[in-house]
Amino acid sequence: MDLVIRDARVIDGTGGAAYRADVGVDGGRIAAVVPEGGPRPSGRRTVDADGLALSPGFIDMHAHSDLALLRDPDHSAKAAQGVTLEVIGQDGLSYAPVNDRTLAQIRTAITGWNGDGSDIDFTWRTVGEYLDRLDHGFDGRGIAVNAAYLIPQGTVRMLALGWEDRDATPAEIARMKELVAEGLEQGAVGLSSGLTYTPGMYATDSELTELCRVVAAYDGYYCPHHRSYGAGALRAYEEMVALTREAGCALHLAHATMNFGVNKGRAPELLALLDSALADGADITLDTYPYLPGCTTLAAMLPSWAAEGGPDATLARLRDDATAERIRHVVEVEGADGCHGVPIEWDRIEISGVNDPSLGGHVGKTVAASARERGEDPWTTARRLLLDDRLGPTILQHVGHEENVQAIMKHPVHTGGSDGILHGAKPHPRAYGTFPQYLGRYVRELAVLSLEECVAHLTGRPAARLRLPDRGLIREGYRADLVLFDPDTVAAGSTFENPRTLPTGIPHVLIDGRFVIEDGHRTDTLAGRAIRRVAPGQN
């Protein structure tokens, strides 16, 4: 065989008890799993795993590496965590399908997530072309880790009717359904939405239901960032459950949190809602990140009407004093839909990144703190930042609750997702630390989950949601996407002060049997490819 991993503590991704075994790899697949006492396989290379756990590669169910995968061949932010597959195209906004007009708009709208893309050659327009570009990667050698793609509903709506806040016509709905079907045919695994982001949030439930019917026909899943994580959170969860059940579509709830003061201690209410739907036959999963603050763009905090017409229209409204004052009142007094119906607390909004280096003095400070330094009110500071950086600032929003985080991660349909934004001078540490944070803090230190159950949350369970027939478990014939880690030392190195620090305790990571991390160091291997939707009955 190409490789034999000896005396590993195998944690196979099912949630079952760990066991000692030799695992052989050949031709990019797991060729043998021989429990202790069986005939020992031989290999051209041997790795002694005594004391280390061997698990399937971790699957990041909510990633924002849409351009990072094409920008950074190293991509240690994810590879060093043991991530072997990322699901991108999240929150209803990404770079395919597009035309020249909408590509320019998207690049501005989510510059805070991925940069403006000036360093990227946007050679694609369709979903299939984007997946082909991922396959090609760097000089035809591929990308750092595998990637699956969700069709972004907001991007699709841009193509069909622009940034208008109105109901779609029957013809426009038909066009959106065509675009979703084309993307699924070309390999996307499902559909995402960002229902607190424009223009996706302008869609009615009936419009979303029609799109989900298409997703269901292709055995994909719907992944909504729903309409509120704050004042209307439970109603928003109920809405997503109801419309996907009507459409007959599988549902995966993105970064399923219960945030803001109004939701402190209310995770059991969400879990009761899900348990009732699951007991009635609904197909539901969710993902979370193991941290308290959220992360998004400063522009996302604005009311939806301020973003109608696209980024240029938003900037024009911010320049106009009278309109800007209306925006301020909604944001600070009423609670904008962009801020989940909760009046904004500027001392909880920390600037984590800007595009313009001259604005770097704001990074790492709350808007309130920056305003105090300048002797002005927080809205004036926020408004100036949005205008000067052309909607570019990213933020950390310190609104989470530990008891909610722990309750949700213990649920049987939970999976892990970083929601990691890699752009910016001071990103959220979850981008570099989510998976070792689960294993180190929430398994070893807090015992919220057993090691076997946690690994299942990060491997077998997400692979099942993605309908992957040969990934997510340690089984003979499965792809050799594997992680060797030390359960006693694995830990996130990233912190809020130093968010780009790599984790410890993960010496080896393999994709398709090739080392991408070896002895704790990134190799030059580019084993990642686009992972396309698998039709029922196919392998």
Coordinates of C-alpha atoms in Angstrom, one line a residue:
M1 CA 0.0 0.0 0.0
D2 CA 1.0 3.6 -0.4
L3 CA 0.8 4.3 3.4
V4 CA 0.0 2.5 6.6
I5 CA -1.0 4.4 9.7
R6 CA -0.1 2.1 12.6
D7 CA -1.7 1.8 16.0
A8 CA -4.2 4.6 15.6
R9 CA -7.0 5.3 17.9
V10 CA -9.6 5.2 15.3
I11 CA -12.6 7.5 15.7
D12 CA -14.6 6.6 12.6
G13 CA -17.1 9.4 12.3
T14 CA -20.2 7.4 13.3
G15 CA -20.2 8.3 17.0
G16 CA -19.3 4.8 17.9
A17 CA -16.6 3.9 20.4
A18 CA -13.0 4.4 19.4
Y19 CA -10.8 1.4 18.7
R20 CA -7.2 0.6 18.0
A21 CA -6.3 -0.3 14.4
D22 CA -3.9 -0.1 11.5
V23 CA -5.3 1.8 8.5
G24 CA -3.9 1.3 5.1
V25 CA -4.2 3.9 2.3
D26 CA -3.7 3.1 -1.4
G27 CA -4.6 5.1 -4.5
G28 CA -6.2 7.9 -2.5
R29 CA -8.6 5.6 -0.7
I30 CA -8.8 3.7 2.6
A31 CA -7.7 0.2 1.5
A32 CA -7.7 -1.6 4.9
V33 CA -8.9 -1.0 8.4
V34 CA -7.4 -3.8 10.6
P35 CA -8.3 -3.8 14.3
E36 CA -5.7 -4.6 16.9
G37 CA -4.7 -8.2 16.8
G38 CA -5.4 -8.7 13.0
P39 CA -2.9 -9.3 10.3
R40 CA -0.8 -6.1 9.9
P41 CA -0.8 -4.5 6.5
S42 CA 2.4 -3.4 4.9
G43 CA 3.1 -0.1 3.1
R44 CA 5.7 1.8 1.2
R45 CA 5.5 4.3 4.0
T46 CA 4.5 3.9 7.6
V47 CA 3.3 6.5 10.2
D48 CA 3.4 5.6 13.8
A49 CA 0.1 7.0 15.3
D50 CA 0.6 5.6 18.8
G51 CA -1.2 8.1 21.1
L52 CA -2.9 9.9 18.3
A53 CA -6.5 9.8 17.2
L54 CA -7.3 9.2 13.6
S55 CA -10.6 10.6 12.3
P56 CA -12.1 11.5 8.9
G57 CA -11.3 14.9 7.6
F58 CA -13.4 17.7 9.1
I59 CA -16.1 19.3 7.0
D60 CA -16.7 23.0 7.4
M61 CA -20.4 23.3 6.7
H62 CA -20.3 27.1 6.5
A63 CA -17.2 28.7 5.0
H64 CA -16.5 32.0 3.2
S65 CA -13.4 30.9 1.2
D66 CA -15.0 31.5 -2.2
L67 CA -12.1 33.7 -3.3
A68 CA -9.5 32.6 -0.7
L69 CA -9.2 29.2 -2.3
L70 CA -8.2 30.9 -5.5
R71 CA -6.0 33.5 -3.9
D72 CA -4.0 31.4 -1.4
P73 CA -2.5 28.1 -2.4
D74 CA -1.3 27.5 1.2
H75 CA -4.8 28.1 2.9
S76 CA -3.4 26.9 6.2
A77 CA -6.3 28.7 7.9
K78 CA -8.4 25.7 7.1
A79 CA -5.8 22.9 6.2
A80 CA -4.0 23.2 9.6
Q81 CA -7.4 22.7 11.4
G82 CA -7.9 19.4 9.7
V83 CA -10.5 20.7 7.4
T84 CA -10.6 18.7 4.2
L85 CA -13.8 20.1 2.7
E86 CA -15.5 23.5 2.9
V87 CA -19.0 24.4 1.9
I88 CA -19.0 27.8 0.2
G89 CA -21.6 30.0 -1.6
Q90 CA -23.1 30.8 1.7
D91 CA -25.6 33.4 2.9
G92 CA -27.2 33.9 -0.5
L93 CA -24.3 36.0 -1.9
S94 CA -21.4 34.6 -4.0
Y95 CA -19.8 34.8 -7.4
A96 CA -21.8 32.4 -9.6
P97 CA -24.1 32.5 -11.5
V98 CA -23.4 36.1 -12.6
N99 CA -23.2 38.3 -15.6
D100 CA -20.9 41.3 -16.0
R101 CA -23.4 43.7 -14.3
T102 CA -24.1 41.5 -11.2
L103 CA -20.5 40.4 -10.8
A104 CA -19.4 44.0 -10.3
Q105 CA -22.3 44.5 -7.8
I106 CA -21.4 41.3 -5.9
R107 CA -17.8 42.3 -5.7
T108 CA -18.7 45.6 -4.0
A109 CA -21.5 44.1 -1.8
I110 CA -19.4 41.5 -0.2
T111 CA -16.0 43.1 -0.3
G112 CA -16.0 42.9 3.5
W113 CA -16.2 39.1 3.3
N114 CA -13.6 38.5 0.6
G115 CA -11.9 41.7 -0.5
D116 CA -12.8 43.4 -3.8
G117 CA -11.4 40.6 -5.9
S118 CA -9.0 42.9 -7.8
D119 CA -6.4 40.1 -7.5
I120 CA -8.7 37.4 -9.0
D121 CA -9.2 36.7 -12.7
F122 CA -13.0 36.2 -12.9
T123 CA -13.0 33.9 -15.9
W124 CA -16.3 32.3 -15.0
R125 CA -19.9 33.3 -15.1
T126 CA -21.8 30.0 -14.4
V127 CA -21.8 27.7 -11.4
G128 CA -20.2 25.0 -13.6
E129 CA -17.4 27.3 -14.8
Y130 CA -16.7 28.4 -11.2
L131 CA -16.4 24.7 -10.1
D132 CA -14.1 24.1 -13.1
R133 CA -12.0 27.0 -12.0
L134 CA -11.7 25.4 -8.5
D135 CA -10.6 22.1 -10.1
H136 CA -8.0 23.9 -12.1
G137 CA -6.8 25.9 -9.1
F138 CA -3.2 26.9 -9.3
D139 CA -1.5 26.0 -12.6
G140 CA -3.9 23.0 -13.0
R141 CA -2.8 21.5 -9.7
G142 CA -5.9 22.1 -7.7
I143 CA -6.6 24.0 -4.5
A144 CA -5.6 23.5 -0.8
V145 CA -8.8 21.7 0.3
N146 CA -12.0 20.4 -1.3
A147 CA -15.0 22.7 -1.8
A148 CA -18.7 22.1 -2.3
Y149 CA -20.9 25.0 -3.6
L150 CA -24.4 26.3 -2.7
I151 CA -26.2 28.4 -5.2
P152 CA -26.7 31.8 -3.6
Q153 CA -30.3 32.9 -3.8
G154 CA -29.5 36.6 -3.5
T155 CA -27.2 36.4 -6.5
V156 CA -29.8 34.6 -8.5
R157 CA -32.4 37.2 -7.6
M158 CA -30.0 39.9 -8.8
L159 CA -29.8 38.2 -12.2
A160 CA -33.5 37.9 -12.5
L161 CA -34.8 41.3 -11.2
G162 CA -31.9 43.3 -9.8
W163 CA -32.0 44.9 -6.3
E164 CA -35.6 45.9 -6.2
D165 CA -37.7 45.5 -3.1
R166 CA -40.8 43.9 -4.6
D167 CA -42.4 40.6 -5.3
A168 CA -41.0 38.7 -8.2
T169 CA -43.3 38.2 -11.2
P170 CA -44.2 34.7 -12.4
A171 CA -41.8 35.1 -15.3
E172 CA -39.0 36.2 -12.9
I173 CA -39.7 33.3 -10.6
A174 CA -39.5 30.9 -13.6
R175 CA -36.1 32.5 -14.5
M176 CA -34.8 32.0 -11.0
K177 CA -36.0 28.4 -11.0
E178 CA -34.1 27.8 -14.3
L179 CA -30.9 29.3 -12.8
V180 CA -31.2 27.1 -9.7
A181 CA -31.8 24.0 -11.8
E182 CA -28.8 24.9 -14.0
G183 CA -26.6 25.3 -11.0
L184 CA -27.7 22.0 -9.5
E185 CA -27.2 20.2 -12.8
Q186 CA -23.7 21.7 -12.9
G187 CA -22.8 20.3 -9.5
A188 CA -24.0 22.6 -6.7
V189 CA -25.2 20.7 -3.6
G190 CA -28.0 23.0 -2.7
L191 CA -29.3 26.6 -2.3
S192 CA -28.3 29.2 0.3
S193 CA -30.1 32.4 1.3
G194 CA -29.1 35.5 3.3
L195 CA -32.5 36.8 4.5
T196 CA -31.1 39.7 6.4
Y197 CA -29.0 40.7 3.4
T198 CA -30.2 42.5 0.3
P199 CA -31.4 41.6 -2.3
G200 CA -32.2 38.1 -1.0
M201 CA -34.2 39.3 1.9
Y202 CA -36.7 40.9 -0.5
A203 CA -38.0 37.4 -1.5
T204 CA -41.4 36.3 -0.1
D205 CA -41.9 32.8 1.4
S206 CA -43.8 31.7 -1.7
E207 CA -40.9 32.7 -3.9
L208 CA -38.5 30.8 -1.7
T209 CA -40.8 27.8 -1.6
E210 CA -40.8 27.6 -5.4
L211 CA -37.0 27.6 -5.5
C212 CA -36.8 25.0 -2.8
R213 CA -39.1 22.7 -4.8
V214 CA -36.4 22.7 -7.5
V215 CA -33.7 22.0 -4.9
A216 CA -35.8 19.0 -3.6
A217 CA -36.1 17.6 -7.1
Y218 CA -32.3 17.3 -7.3
D219 CA -32.0 15.9 -3.7
G220 CA -30.2 19.0 -2.6
Y221 CA -30.7 21.0 0.6
Y222 CA -31.7 24.6 1.5
C223 CA -29.3 26.5 3.8
P224 CA -30.9 29.8 4.9
H225 CA -29.4 32.5 7.0
H226 CA -32.9 33.3 8.1
R227 CA -34.7 36.5 8.7
S228 CA -33.7 37.2 12.3
Y229 CA -31.3 35.9 14.9
G230 CA -32.5 38.5 17.3
A231 CA -36.0 39.8 18.2
G232 CA -37.8 37.5 15.8
A233 CA -35.5 34.5 15.9
L234 CA -38.0 31.8 16.8
R235 CA -40.5 33.0 14.3
A236 CA -37.7 33.0 11.7
Y237 CA -36.8 29.4 12.4
E238 CA -40.4 28.4 12.3
E239 CA -40.8 30.1 8.9
M240 CA -37.8 28.1 7.4
V241 CA -39.1 24.8 8.8
A242 CA -42.6 25.5 7.4
L243 CA -41.6 26.5 3.9
T244 CA -39.1 23.7 3.4
R245 CA -41.7 21.2 4.6
E246 CA -44.2 22.6 2.1
A247 CA -41.6 22.3 -0.6
G248 CA -40.5 18.8 0.5
C249 CA -36.9 20.0 0.7
A250 CA -34.2 19.2 3.2
L251 CA -33.2 22.1 5.5
H252 CA -29.9 23.0 7.0
L253 CA -30.0 26.0 9.3
A254 CA -26.9 28.2 8.9
H255 CA -25.0 29.3 12.0
A256 CA -28.0 28.4 14.2
T257 CA -27.6 30.7 17.1
M258 CA -29.9 32.4 19.6
N259 CA -28.2 35.8 20.1
F260 CA -28.8 39.2 21.6
G261 CA -30.2 39.9 25.1
V262 CA -33.8 39.0 24.0
N263 CA -32.7 35.4 23.5
K264 CA -30.5 34.7 26.5
G265 CA -31.3 31.2 27.7
R266 CA -33.8 30.5 25.0
A267 CA -32.0 27.7 23.1
P268 CA -34.3 25.0 24.5
E269 CA -37.2 26.7 22.7
L270 CA -35.4 26.4 19.4
L271 CA -34.5 22.8 20.1
A272 CA -38.0 21.9 21.0
L273 CA -39.2 23.4 17.7
L274 CA -36.7 21.2 15.8
D275 CA -37.4 18.1 17.8
S276 CA -41.1 18.4 17.0
A277 CA -40.5 18.8 13.3
L278 CA -38.0 16.0 13.3
A279 CA -40.4 13.7 15.1
D280 CA -42.9 14.6 12.3
G281 CA -40.6 13.5 9.6
A282 CA -38.8 16.7 8.7
D283 CA -35.2 16.4 7.3
I284 CA -33.3 19.1 9.3
T285 CA -29.7 19.7 10.2
L286 CA -27.8 22.8 11.4
D287 CA -24.4 24.1 12.0
T288 CA -22.8 26.3 14.6
Y289 CA -19.4 27.8 15.5
P290 CA -18.0 27.4 19.1
Y291 CA -17.7 31.1 19.9
L292 CA -19.9 33.8 21.3
P293 CA -19.4 36.8 18.9
G294 CA -20.9 36.9 15.4
C295 CA -19.1 38.3 12.4
T296 CA -20.5 40.2 9.3
T297 CA -20.1 43.5 7.6
L298 CA -21.0 46.9 9.0
A299 CA -23.2 47.6 6.0
A300 CA -25.3 44.6 7.0
M301 CA -26.5 46.5 10.0
L302 CA -28.4 49.0 7.9
P303 CA -32.2 48.7 7.2
S304 CA -33.0 46.8 4.0
W305 CA -34.6 49.9 2.3
A306 CA -31.3 51.6 2.6
A307 CA -29.7 49.0 0.3
E308 CA -32.4 48.8 -2.3
G309 CA -30.9 49.4 -5.7
G310 CA -27.5 48.0 -4.9
P311 CA -24.2 49.2 -3.3
D312 CA -24.0 52.5 -5.3
A313 CA -27.5 53.4 -4.2
T314 CA -26.6 52.6 -0.5
L315 CA -23.6 54.9 -0.7
A316 CA -25.8 57.7 -2.2
R317 CA -28.2 57.4 0.7
L318 CA -25.4 57.6 3.2
R319 CA -24.1 60.8 1.6
D320 CA -27.4 62.5 1.9
D321 CA -27.7 64.0 5.4
A322 CA -31.5 63.7 5.6
T323 CA -31.6 60.1 4.5
A324 CA -28.6 59.2 6.7
E325 CA -30.5 60.6 9.7
R326 CA -33.5 58.4 8.9
I327 CA -31.1 55.4 8.7
R328 CA -29.6 56.4 12.1
H329 CA -33.0 56.5 13.7
V330 CA -33.9 53.1 12.5
V331 CA -30.6 51.5 13.5
E332 CA -30.3 53.1 16.9
V333 CA -33.9 53.5 18.0
E334 CA -36.2 51.2 16.2
G335 CA -33.9 48.2 15.4
A336 CA -33.1 47.7 11.8
D337 CA -34.0 44.4 10.0
G338 CA -30.3 44.2 9.1
C339 CA -29.6 44.1 12.9
H340 CA -32.2 41.5 13.5
G341 CA -34.8 44.0 14.8
V342 CA -32.6 44.9 17.8
P343 CA -31.5 48.5 18.4
I344 CA -27.7 48.6 17.8
E345 CA -25.3 48.7 20.7
W346 CA -22.2 50.5 19.3
D347 CA -20.0 49.3 22.2
R348 CA -20.6 45.7 21.0
I349 CA -19.7 46.4 17.4
E350 CA -15.9 45.9 16.9
I351 CA -14.3 46.8 13.6
S352 CA -12.3 43.7 12.5
G353 CA -11.2 44.7 9.0
V354 CA -11.2 47.5 6.4
N355 CA -10.1 47.6 2.8
D356 CA -8.4 51.0 2.9
P357 CA -5.2 50.8 5.0
S358 CA -5.6 54.5 6.0
L359 CA -8.6 53.4 8.1
G360 CA -6.7 50.8 9.9
G361 CA -6.7 52.8 13.2
H362 CA -10.3 51.7 13.7
V363 CA -9.5 47.9 13.6
G364 CA -9.7 46.2 16.9
K365 CA -11.9 48.9 18.5
T366 CA -15.6 49.2 18.9
V367 CA -17.4 51.8 17.0
A368 CA -18.2 53.5 20.3
A369 CA -14.5 53.6 21.3
S370 CA -13.4 55.0 17.9
A371 CA -16.1 57.6 18.2
R372 CA -14.9 58.7 21.7
E373 CA -11.4 59.1 20.4
R374 CA -12.7 61.4 17.7
G375 CA -15.0 63.3 20.0
E376 CA -18.1 62.4 17.9
D377 CA -21.2 60.2 18.2
P378 CA -21.0 56.6 17.1
W379 CA -23.3 57.0 14.1
T380 CA -21.0 59.7 12.7
T381 CA -18.0 57.4 12.9
A382 CA -19.9 54.4 11.4
R383 CA -21.3 56.5 8.6
R384 CA -17.9 57.9 7.7
L385 CA -16.4 54.4 7.8
L386 CA -19.0 53.1 5.4
L387 CA -18.5 55.9 3.0
D388 CA -14.7 56.1 3.1
D389 CA -14.3 52.3 2.8
R390 CA -17.1 51.9 0.3
L391 CA -19.1 49.5 2.5
G392 CA -15.9 47.5 3.2
P393 CA -15.6 47.3 7.0
T394 CA -16.2 43.9 8.6
I395 CA -17.3 43.7 12.3
L396 CA -17.4 41.4 15.3
Q397 CA -20.8 41.6 17.0
H398 CA -20.5 40.6 20.7
V399 CA -24.0 39.4 21.3
G400 CA -23.7 35.6 22.0
H401 CA -24.6 33.5 25.1
E402 CA -22.5 30.5 26.3
E403 CA -25.5 28.5 27.5
N404 CA -27.1 28.7 24.1
V405 CA -24.0 27.8 22.3
Q406 CA -23.5 24.7 24.4
A407 CA -27.1 23.6 24.3
I408 CA -27.3 23.8 20.5
M409 CA -24.0 22.0 19.8
K410 CA -25.2 19.0 21.8
H411 CA -28.2 18.4 19.6
P412 CA -28.1 15.2 17.5
V413 CA -28.5 17.0 14.1
H414 CA -25.7 19.6 14.8
T415 CA -22.7 19.9 12.6
G416 CA -19.7 22.2 12.7
G417 CA -19.2 25.3 10.6
S418 CA -16.7 28.1 11.0
D419 CA -18.6 30.9 9.2
G420 CA -15.0 32.1 8.9
I421 CA -14.3 35.3 7.1
L422 CA -10.6 35.3 6.2
H423 CA -10.4 38.9 4.9
G424 CA -9.4 41.8 7.1
A425 CA -6.6 42.7 9.5
K426 CA -8.3 41.2 12.6
P427 CA -10.7 38.5 11.6
H428 CA -12.8 36.4 13.9
P429 CA -10.7 33.7 15.4
R430 CA -13.2 31.1 14.3
A431 CA -11.7 31.3 10.8
Y432 CA -8.5 29.7 12.1
G433 CA -9.7 27.9 15.2
T434 CA -13.2 26.4 15.0
F435 CA -12.4 22.7 14.8
P436 CA -9.6 22.5 17.3
Q437 CA -11.8 24.7 19.5
Y438 CA -14.5 22.0 19.5
L439 CA -12.0 19.3 20.3
G440 CA -9.9 21.2 22.8
R441 CA -12.3 23.4 24.7
Y442 CA -15.7 21.8 24.3
V443 CA -14.5 18.1 24.5
R444 CA -11.4 18.0 26.6
E445 CA -11.9 21.0 28.9
L446 CA -15.6 21.3 29.3
A447 CA -16.8 17.8 28.4
V448 CA -19.9 19.2 26.6
L449 CA -19.5 16.4 24.0
S450 CA -17.6 13.1 24.0
L451 CA -14.7 12.9 21.6
E452 CA -16.5 10.3 19.5
E453 CA -19.7 12.3 19.3
C454 CA -17.9 15.5 18.5
V455 CA -16.0 13.9 15.6
A456 CA -19.3 12.6 14.2
H457 CA -20.6 16.2 14.3
L458 CA -17.6 17.3 12.3
T459 CA -17.3 14.4 9.8
G460 CA -20.0 11.7 9.3
R461 CA -23.0 13.9 10.0
P462 CA -22.1 16.7 7.5
A463 CA -21.0 14.1 4.9
A464 CA -24.5 12.6 5.2
R465 CA -26.1 16.0 4.7
L466 CA -24.0 16.6 1.6
R467 CA -25.0 13.1 0.3
L468 CA -21.4 12.1 -0.1
P469 CA -21.2 8.4 -0.6
D470 CA -17.5 7.9 0.1
R471 CA -16.4 10.6 2.6
G472 CA -16.9 11.4 6.2
L473 CA -16.2 7.9 7.7
I474 CA -13.2 5.6 8.1
R475 CA -14.3 2.7 6.0
E476 CA -12.6 0.6 3.4
G477 CA -13.2 2.1 0.0
Y478 CA -13.8 5.6 1.3
R479 CA -11.7 8.6 0.3
A480 CA -8.6 8.9 2.4
D481 CA -9.4 12.3 3.8
L482 CA -7.9 11.8 7.2
V483 CA -6.8 13.8 10.3
L484 CA -4.3 12.6 12.9
F485 CA -4.6 14.7 16.1
D486 CA -3.6 14.5 19.8
P487 CA -6.7 14.6 21.9
D488 CA -4.6 15.6 24.9
T489 CA -3.1 18.7 23.3
V490 CA -5.3 19.8 20.3
A491 CA -6.2 23.4 20.8
A492 CA -7.1 26.5 18.8
G493 CA -4.1 28.9 18.7
S494 CA -6.2 31.7 17.4
T495 CA -7.5 34.3 19.8
F496 CA -9.3 37.6 19.5
E497 CA -6.0 39.4 20.0
N498 CA -4.1 37.1 17.6
P499 CA -6.7 35.6 15.3
R500 CA -4.3 34.2 12.6
T501 CA -2.4 31.9 14.9
L502 CA -2.5 28.3 13.8
P503 CA -3.7 25.4 16.0
T504 CA -1.6 22.9 17.9
G505 CA -2.0 19.1 18.3
I506 CA -2.8 18.3 14.6
P507 CA 0.4 16.9 13.1
H508 CA -1.0 15.2 10.0
V509 CA -3.8 15.9 7.5
L510 CA -4.4 14.0 4.3
I511 CA -6.7 14.6 1.3
D512 CA -7.1 11.7 -1.1
G513 CA -4.2 10.0 0.7
R514 CA -1.8 12.9 0.1
F515 CA -0.3 14.8 3.0
V516 CA -1.4 18.5 3.1
I517 CA -0.1 18.8 6.7
E518 CA 2.8 16.7 7.6
D519 CA 4.6 16.8 11.0
G520 CA 2.7 20.0 11.7
H521 CA 3.8 21.8 8.6
R522 CA 2.0 22.7 5.4
T523 CA 3.3 20.8 2.4
D524 CA 3.1 22.1 -1.2
T525 CA 0.4 19.6 -2.1
L526 CA -2.8 20.9 -3.7
A527 CA -5.1 17.9 -3.4
G528 CA -8.4 19.8 -3.2
R529 CA -11.0 19.8 -5.9
A530 CA -14.7 20.9 -6.4
I531 CA -17.0 18.3 -4.9
R532 CA -20.0 18.1 -7.1
R533 CA -23.5 17.0 -6.2
V534 CA -24.0 13.3 -6.4
A535 CA -27.3 12.2 -8.0
P536 CA -29.2 9.5 -6.1
G537 CA -27.8 6.0 -7.0
Q538 CA -24.5 7.4 -8.2
N539 CA -21.1 6.9 -6.6

